[in-house]
mmCIF file of C-alpha atoms and ligand atoms in Angstrom:
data_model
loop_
_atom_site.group_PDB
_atom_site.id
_atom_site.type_symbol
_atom_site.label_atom_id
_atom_site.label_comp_id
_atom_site.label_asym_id
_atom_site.label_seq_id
_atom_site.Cartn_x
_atom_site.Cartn_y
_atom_site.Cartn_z
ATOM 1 C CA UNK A 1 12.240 -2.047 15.798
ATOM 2 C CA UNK A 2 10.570 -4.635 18.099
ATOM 3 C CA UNK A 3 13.763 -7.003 17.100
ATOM 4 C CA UNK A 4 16.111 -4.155 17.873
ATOM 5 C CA UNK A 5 14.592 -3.575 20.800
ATOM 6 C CA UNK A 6 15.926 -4.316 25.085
ATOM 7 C CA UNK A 7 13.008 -6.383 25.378
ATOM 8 C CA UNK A 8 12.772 -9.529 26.605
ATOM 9 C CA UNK A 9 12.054 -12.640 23.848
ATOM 10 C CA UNK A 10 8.409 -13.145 25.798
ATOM 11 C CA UNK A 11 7.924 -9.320 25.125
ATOM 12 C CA UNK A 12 8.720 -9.310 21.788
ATOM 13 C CA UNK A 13 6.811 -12.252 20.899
ATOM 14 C CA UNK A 14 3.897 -10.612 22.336
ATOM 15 C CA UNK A 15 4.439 -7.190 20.231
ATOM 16 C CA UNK A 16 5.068 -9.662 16.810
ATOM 17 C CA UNK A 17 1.962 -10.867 17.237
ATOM 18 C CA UNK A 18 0.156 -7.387 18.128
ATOM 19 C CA UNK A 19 1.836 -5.984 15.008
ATOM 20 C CA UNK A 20 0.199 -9.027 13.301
ATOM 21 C CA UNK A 21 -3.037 -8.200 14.503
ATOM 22 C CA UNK A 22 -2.671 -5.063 12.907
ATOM 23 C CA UNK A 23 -1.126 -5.794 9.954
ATOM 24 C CA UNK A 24 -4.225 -8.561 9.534
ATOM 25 C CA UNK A 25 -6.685 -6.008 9.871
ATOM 26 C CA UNK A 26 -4.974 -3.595 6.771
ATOM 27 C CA UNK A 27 -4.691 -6.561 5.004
ATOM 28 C CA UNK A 28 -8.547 -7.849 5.725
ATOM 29 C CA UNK A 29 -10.539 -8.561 2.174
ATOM 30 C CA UNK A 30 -13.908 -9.218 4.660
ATOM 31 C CA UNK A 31 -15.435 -6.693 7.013
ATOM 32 C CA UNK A 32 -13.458 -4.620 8.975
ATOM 33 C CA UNK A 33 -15.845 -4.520 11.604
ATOM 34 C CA UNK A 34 -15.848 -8.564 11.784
ATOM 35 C CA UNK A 35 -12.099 -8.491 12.294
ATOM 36 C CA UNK A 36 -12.134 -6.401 15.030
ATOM 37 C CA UNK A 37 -15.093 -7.962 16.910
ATOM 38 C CA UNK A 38 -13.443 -11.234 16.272
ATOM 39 C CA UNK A 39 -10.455 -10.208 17.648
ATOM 40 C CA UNK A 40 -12.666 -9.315 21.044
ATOM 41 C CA UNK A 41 -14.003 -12.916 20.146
ATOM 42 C CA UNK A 42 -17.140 -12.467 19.148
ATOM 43 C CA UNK A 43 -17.474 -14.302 16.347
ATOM 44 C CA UNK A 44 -20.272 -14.886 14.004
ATOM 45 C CA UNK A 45 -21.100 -11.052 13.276
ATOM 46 C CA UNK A 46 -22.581 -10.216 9.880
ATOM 47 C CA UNK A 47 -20.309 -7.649 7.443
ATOM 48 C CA UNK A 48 -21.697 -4.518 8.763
ATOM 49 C CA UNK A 49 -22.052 -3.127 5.350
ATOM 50 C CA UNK A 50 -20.470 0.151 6.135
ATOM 51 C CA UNK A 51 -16.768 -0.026 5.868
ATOM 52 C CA UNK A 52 -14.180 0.319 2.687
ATOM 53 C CA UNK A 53 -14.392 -3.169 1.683
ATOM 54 C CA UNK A 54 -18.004 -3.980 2.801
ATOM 55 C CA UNK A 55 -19.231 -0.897 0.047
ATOM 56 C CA UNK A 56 -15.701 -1.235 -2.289
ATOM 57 C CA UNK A 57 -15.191 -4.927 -1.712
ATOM 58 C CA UNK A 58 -11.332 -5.693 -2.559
ATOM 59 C CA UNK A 59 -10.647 -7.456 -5.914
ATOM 60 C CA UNK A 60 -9.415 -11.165 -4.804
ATOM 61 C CA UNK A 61 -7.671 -13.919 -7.310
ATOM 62 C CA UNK A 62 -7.426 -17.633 -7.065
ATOM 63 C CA UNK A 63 -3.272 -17.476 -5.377
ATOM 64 C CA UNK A 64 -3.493 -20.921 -5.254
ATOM 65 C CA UNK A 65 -0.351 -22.370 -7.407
ATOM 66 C CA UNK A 66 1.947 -19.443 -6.963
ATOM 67 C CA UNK A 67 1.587 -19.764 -3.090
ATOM 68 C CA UNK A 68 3.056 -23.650 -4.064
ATOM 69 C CA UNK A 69 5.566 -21.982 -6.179
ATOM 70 C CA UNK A 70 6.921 -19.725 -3.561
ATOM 71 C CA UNK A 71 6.613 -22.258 0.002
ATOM 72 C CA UNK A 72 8.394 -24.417 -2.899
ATOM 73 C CA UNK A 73 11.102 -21.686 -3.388
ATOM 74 C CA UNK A 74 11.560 -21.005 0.171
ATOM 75 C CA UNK A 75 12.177 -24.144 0.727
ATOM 76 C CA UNK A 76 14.289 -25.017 -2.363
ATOM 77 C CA UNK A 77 16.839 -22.182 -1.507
ATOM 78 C CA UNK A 78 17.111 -23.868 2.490
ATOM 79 C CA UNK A 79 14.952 -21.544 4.516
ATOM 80 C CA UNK A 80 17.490 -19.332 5.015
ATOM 81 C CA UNK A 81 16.491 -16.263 2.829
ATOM 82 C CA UNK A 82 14.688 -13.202 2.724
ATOM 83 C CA UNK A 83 11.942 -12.344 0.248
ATOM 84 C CA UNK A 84 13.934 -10.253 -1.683
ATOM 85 C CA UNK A 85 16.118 -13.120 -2.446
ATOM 86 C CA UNK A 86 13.289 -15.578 -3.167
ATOM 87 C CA UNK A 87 11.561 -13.238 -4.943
ATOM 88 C CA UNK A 88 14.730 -12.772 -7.489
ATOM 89 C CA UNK A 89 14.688 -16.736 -7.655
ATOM 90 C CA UNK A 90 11.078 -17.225 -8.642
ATOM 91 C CA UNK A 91 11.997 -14.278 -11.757
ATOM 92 C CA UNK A 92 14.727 -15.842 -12.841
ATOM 93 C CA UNK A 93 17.108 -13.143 -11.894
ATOM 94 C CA UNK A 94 20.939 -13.559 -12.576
ATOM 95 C CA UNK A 95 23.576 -12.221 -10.684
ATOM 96 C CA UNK A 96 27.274 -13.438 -9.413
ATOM 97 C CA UNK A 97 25.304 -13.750 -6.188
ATOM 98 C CA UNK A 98 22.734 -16.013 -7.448
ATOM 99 C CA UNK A 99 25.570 -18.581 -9.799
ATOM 100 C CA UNK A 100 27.932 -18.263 -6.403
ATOM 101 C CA UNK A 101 24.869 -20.078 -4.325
ATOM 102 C CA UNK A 102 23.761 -22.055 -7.456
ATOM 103 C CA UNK A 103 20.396 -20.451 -7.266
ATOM 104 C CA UNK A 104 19.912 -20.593 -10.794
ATOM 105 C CA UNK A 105 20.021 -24.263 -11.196
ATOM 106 C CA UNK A 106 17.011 -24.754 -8.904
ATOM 107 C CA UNK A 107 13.833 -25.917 -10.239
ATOM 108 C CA UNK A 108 12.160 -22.977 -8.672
ATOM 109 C CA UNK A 109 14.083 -20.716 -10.427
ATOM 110 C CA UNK A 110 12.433 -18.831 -12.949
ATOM 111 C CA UNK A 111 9.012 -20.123 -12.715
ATOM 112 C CA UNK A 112 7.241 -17.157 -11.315
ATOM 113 C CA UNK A 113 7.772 -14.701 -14.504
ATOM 114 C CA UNK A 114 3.600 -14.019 -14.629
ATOM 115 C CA UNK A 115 3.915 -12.224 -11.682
ATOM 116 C CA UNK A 116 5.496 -8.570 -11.110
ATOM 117 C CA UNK A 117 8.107 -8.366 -8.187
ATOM 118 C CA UNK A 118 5.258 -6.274 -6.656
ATOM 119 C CA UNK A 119 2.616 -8.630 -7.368
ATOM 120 C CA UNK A 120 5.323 -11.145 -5.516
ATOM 121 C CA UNK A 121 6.043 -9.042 -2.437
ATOM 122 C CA UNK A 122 2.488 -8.665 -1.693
ATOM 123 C CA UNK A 123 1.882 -12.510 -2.091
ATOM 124 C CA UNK A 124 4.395 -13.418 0.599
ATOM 125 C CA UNK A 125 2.944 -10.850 3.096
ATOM 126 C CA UNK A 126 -0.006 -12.288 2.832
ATOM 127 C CA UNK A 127 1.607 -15.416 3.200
ATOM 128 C CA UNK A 128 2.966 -14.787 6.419
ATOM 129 C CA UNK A 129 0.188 -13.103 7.835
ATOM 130 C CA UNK A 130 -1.839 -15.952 7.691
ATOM 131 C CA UNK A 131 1.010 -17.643 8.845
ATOM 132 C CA UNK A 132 1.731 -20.033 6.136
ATOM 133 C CA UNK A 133 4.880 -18.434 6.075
ATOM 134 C CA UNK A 134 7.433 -17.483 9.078
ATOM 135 C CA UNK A 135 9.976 -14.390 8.771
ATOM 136 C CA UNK A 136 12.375 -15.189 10.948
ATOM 137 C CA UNK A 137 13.465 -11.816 12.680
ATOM 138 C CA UNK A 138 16.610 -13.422 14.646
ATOM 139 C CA UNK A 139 17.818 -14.237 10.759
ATOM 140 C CA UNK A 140 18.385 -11.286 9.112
ATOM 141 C CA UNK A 141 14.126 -11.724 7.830
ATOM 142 C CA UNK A 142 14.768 -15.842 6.165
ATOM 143 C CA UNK A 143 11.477 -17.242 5.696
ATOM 144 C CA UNK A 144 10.619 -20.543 7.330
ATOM 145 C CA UNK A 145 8.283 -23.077 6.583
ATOM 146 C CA UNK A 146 5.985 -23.299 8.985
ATOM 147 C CA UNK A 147 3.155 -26.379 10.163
ATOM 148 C CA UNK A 148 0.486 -24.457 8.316
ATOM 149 C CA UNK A 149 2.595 -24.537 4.876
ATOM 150 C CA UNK A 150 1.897 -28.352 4.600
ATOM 151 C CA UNK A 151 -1.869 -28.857 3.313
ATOM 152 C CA UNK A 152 -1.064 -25.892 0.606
ATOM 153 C CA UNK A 153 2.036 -26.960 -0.699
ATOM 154 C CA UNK A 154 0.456 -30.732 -0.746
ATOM 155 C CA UNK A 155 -2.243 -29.354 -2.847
ATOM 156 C CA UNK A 156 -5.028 -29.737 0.025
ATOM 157 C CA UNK A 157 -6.785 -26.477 0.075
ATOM 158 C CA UNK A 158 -6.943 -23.139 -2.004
ATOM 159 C CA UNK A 159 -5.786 -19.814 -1.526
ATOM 160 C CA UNK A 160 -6.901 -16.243 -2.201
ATOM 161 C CA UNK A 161 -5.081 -13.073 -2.309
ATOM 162 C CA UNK A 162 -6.186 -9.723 -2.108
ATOM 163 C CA UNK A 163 -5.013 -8.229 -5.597
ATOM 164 C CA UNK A 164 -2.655 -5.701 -5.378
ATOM 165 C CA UNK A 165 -3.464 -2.096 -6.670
ATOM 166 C CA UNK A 166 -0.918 -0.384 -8.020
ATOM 167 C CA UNK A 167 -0.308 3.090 -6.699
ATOM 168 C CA UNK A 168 -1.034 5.157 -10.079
ATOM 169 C CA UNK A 169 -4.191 3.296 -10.632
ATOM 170 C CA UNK A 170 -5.375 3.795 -7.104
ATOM 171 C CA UNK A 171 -4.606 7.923 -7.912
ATOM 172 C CA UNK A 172 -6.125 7.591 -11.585
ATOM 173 C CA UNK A 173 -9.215 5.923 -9.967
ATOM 174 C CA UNK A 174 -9.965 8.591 -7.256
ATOM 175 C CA UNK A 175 -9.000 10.876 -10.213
ATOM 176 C CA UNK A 176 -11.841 9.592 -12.263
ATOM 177 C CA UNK A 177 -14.139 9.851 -9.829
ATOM 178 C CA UNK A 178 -14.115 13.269 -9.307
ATOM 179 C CA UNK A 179 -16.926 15.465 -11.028
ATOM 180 C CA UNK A 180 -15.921 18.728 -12.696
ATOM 181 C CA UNK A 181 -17.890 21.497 -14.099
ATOM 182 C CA UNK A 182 -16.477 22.271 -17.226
ATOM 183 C CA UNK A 183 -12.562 23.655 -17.585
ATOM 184 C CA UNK A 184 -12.316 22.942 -13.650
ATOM 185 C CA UNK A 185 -10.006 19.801 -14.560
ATOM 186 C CA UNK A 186 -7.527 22.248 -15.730
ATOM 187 C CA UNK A 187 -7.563 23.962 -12.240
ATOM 188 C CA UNK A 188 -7.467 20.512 -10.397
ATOM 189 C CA UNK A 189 -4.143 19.929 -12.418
ATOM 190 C CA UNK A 190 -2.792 23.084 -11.435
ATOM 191 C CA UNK A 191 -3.123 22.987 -8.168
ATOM 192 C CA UNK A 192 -1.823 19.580 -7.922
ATOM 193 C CA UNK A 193 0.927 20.985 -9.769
ATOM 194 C CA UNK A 194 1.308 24.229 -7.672
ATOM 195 C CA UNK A 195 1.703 21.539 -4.899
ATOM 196 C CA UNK A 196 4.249 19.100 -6.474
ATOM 197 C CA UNK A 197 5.840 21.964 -6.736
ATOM 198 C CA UNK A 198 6.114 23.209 -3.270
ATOM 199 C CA UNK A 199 6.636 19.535 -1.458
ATOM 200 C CA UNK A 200 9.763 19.605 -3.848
ATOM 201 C CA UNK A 201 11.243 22.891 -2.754
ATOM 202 C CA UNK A 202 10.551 21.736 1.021
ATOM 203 C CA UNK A 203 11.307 18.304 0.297
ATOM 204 C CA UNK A 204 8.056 17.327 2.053
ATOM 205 C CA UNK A 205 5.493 14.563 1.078
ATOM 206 C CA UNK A 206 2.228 16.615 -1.025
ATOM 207 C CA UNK A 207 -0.320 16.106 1.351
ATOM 208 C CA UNK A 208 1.697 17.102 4.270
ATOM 209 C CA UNK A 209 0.612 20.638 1.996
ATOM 210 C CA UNK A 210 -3.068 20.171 1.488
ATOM 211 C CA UNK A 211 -4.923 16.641 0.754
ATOM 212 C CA UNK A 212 -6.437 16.106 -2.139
ATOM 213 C CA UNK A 213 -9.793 16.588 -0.369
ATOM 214 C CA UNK A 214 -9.043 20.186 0.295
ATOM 215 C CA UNK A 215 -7.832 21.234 -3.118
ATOM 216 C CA UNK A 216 -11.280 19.247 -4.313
ATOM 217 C CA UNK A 217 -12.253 22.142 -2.270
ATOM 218 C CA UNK A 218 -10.554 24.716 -4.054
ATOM 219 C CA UNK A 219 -11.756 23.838 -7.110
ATOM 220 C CA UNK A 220 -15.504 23.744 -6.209
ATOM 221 C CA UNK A 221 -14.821 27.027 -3.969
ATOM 222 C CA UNK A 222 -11.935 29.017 -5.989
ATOM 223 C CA UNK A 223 -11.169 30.756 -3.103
ATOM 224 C CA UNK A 224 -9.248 34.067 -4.155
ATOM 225 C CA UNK A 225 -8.411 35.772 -0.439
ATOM 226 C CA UNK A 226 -7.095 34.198 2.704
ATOM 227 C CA UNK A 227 -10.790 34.545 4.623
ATOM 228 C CA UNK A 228 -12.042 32.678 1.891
ATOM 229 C CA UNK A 229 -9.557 30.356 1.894
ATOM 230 C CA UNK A 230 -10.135 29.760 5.657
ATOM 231 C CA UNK A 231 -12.808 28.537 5.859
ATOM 232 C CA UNK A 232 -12.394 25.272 3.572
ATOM 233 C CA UNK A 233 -11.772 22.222 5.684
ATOM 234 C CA UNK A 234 -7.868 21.303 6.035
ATOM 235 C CA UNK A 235 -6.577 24.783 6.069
ATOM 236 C CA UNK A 236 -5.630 25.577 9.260
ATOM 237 C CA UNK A 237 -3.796 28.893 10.787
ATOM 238 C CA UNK A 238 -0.353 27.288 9.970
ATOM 239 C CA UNK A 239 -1.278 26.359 6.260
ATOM 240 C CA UNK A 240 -2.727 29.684 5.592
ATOM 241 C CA UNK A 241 0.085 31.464 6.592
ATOM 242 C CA UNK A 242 2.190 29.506 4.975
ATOM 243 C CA UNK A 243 0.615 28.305 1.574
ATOM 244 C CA UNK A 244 -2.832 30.101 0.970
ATOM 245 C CA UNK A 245 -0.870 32.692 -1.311
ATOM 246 C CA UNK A 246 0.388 30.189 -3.609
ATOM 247 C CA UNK A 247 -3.238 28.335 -4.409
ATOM 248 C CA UNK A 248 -5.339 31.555 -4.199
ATOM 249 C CA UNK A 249 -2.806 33.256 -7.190
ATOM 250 C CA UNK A 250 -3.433 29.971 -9.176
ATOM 251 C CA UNK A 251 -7.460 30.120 -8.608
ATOM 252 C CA UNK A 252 -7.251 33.894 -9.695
ATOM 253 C CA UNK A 253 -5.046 33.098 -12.465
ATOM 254 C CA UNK A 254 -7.758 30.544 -13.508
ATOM 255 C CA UNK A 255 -10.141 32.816 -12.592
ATOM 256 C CA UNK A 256 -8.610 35.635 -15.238
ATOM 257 C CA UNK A 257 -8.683 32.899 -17.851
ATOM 258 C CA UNK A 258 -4.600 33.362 -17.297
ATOM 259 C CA UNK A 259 -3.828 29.739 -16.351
ATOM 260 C CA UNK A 260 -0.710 28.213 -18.153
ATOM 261 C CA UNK A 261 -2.498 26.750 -20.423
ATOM 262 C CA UNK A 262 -4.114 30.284 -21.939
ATOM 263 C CA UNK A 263 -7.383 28.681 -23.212
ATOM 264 C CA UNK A 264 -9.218 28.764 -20.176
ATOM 265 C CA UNK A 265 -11.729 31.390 -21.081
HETATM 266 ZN ZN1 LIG B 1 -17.917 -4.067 6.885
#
């Protein structure tokens, strides 16, 4: 969008390297708070000990050689590609494409099977914003070697990446974390399900229904009439109008011992 934009090139510089700032920030694996104070520049603040990766600290891993292996790739293919297409060199990918450019006779090509194409995509973001690694928005996204790729593709320092969690284990994780009482599993899944359901006949994203915070709710509340329902957090006019009816028949369904499943009682 910035690229597409009327700006001026001084102007979009300026918003690159805003988006940067932000995109650092997601990407942090230190305190939060010490990347924002140091982007006020004041530096030397302690990890305040209170924000997602100060109490869940993010798992990291030793990036080192498969940095080399993809600066190497980037520049082995002539700085004039996007990830995508270095990504499909470092997996060996074939394709008419790939023989047409001779691709596959690189020495890069192929060497990066350990890693998923996820695991890849999230190494060069990192990549470039540390800015080891350039995307060239006035080429179609090629990456560019940059001054700060030398000591790491020379072998002079280390570095390491934030592991990448996959979706379903970030979802299985908050699953596991949650405490039931007894068959109340059963009515977690169903209202999940209830909501699956409902995105899909709107062709909406889930939680644009309820969060999974609120139907925690539900299950610790089973709410079986709208006042009830009301007064759980995340249901507001709008939702209870429009979806209370749904959840509340499948808490009194559980409630009857009449779930799906039919062994609830
Ligand atoms: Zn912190």
């Amino acid at each position: 969008m910035i690229q597409g934009s009327e700006s001026v090139d001084a102007r979009k510089r300026v918003e690159h390297e805003k988006l940067n700032h932000i995109l650092e920030f997601c990407d942090a694996t230190g305190c939060r708070r010490t990347v924002l104070l140091n982007y006020f520049e004041e530096n030397h603040v302690h990890p305040c000990g209170n924000c997602d990766n100060c109490i869940d600290p993010p798992e990291t891993w030793d990036a080192t050689e498969e940095s080399r292996m993809a600066l190497s790739c980037v520049y082995r293919t002539g700085q004039r590609f996007g990830v995508s297409h270095v990504v499909d060199v470092l997996m060996g990918k074939t394709s008419d494409r790939m023989r047409s450019l001779g691709h596959d006779r690189l020495s890069t090509w192929g060497i990066g099977k350990q890693l998923s194409q996820t695991e890849w995509h999230s190494l060069f973001r990192q990549l470039v914003l540390r800015g080891i690694l350039e995307v060239g928005y006035d080429q179609f996204g090629a990456l560019r070697l940059v001054q700060a790729s030398r000591p790491l593709l020379r072998g002079e320092c280390r570095l390491t990446a934030r592991k990448e969690q996959k979706t379903d284990e970030k979802r299985r994780l908050k699953y596991n974390e949650l405490e039931f009482n007894g068959n109340e599993r059963l009515l977690w899944d169903q209202l999940r399900d209830e909501r699956t359901r409902i995105a899909r006949e709107q062709g909406i994203p889930p939680y644009m229904i309820f969060h999974d915070s609120t139907l925690q709710q539900m299950v610790a509340h089973k709410p079986q009439s709208r006042a009830e329902m009301a007064v759980l957090s995340g249901v507001g006019e709008r939702k209870l109008v429009r979806y209370a009816k749904h959840f509340i028949r499948v808490v009194q369904a559980f409630a009857n011992g009449t779930g799906q499943n039919g062994s609830l009682k």
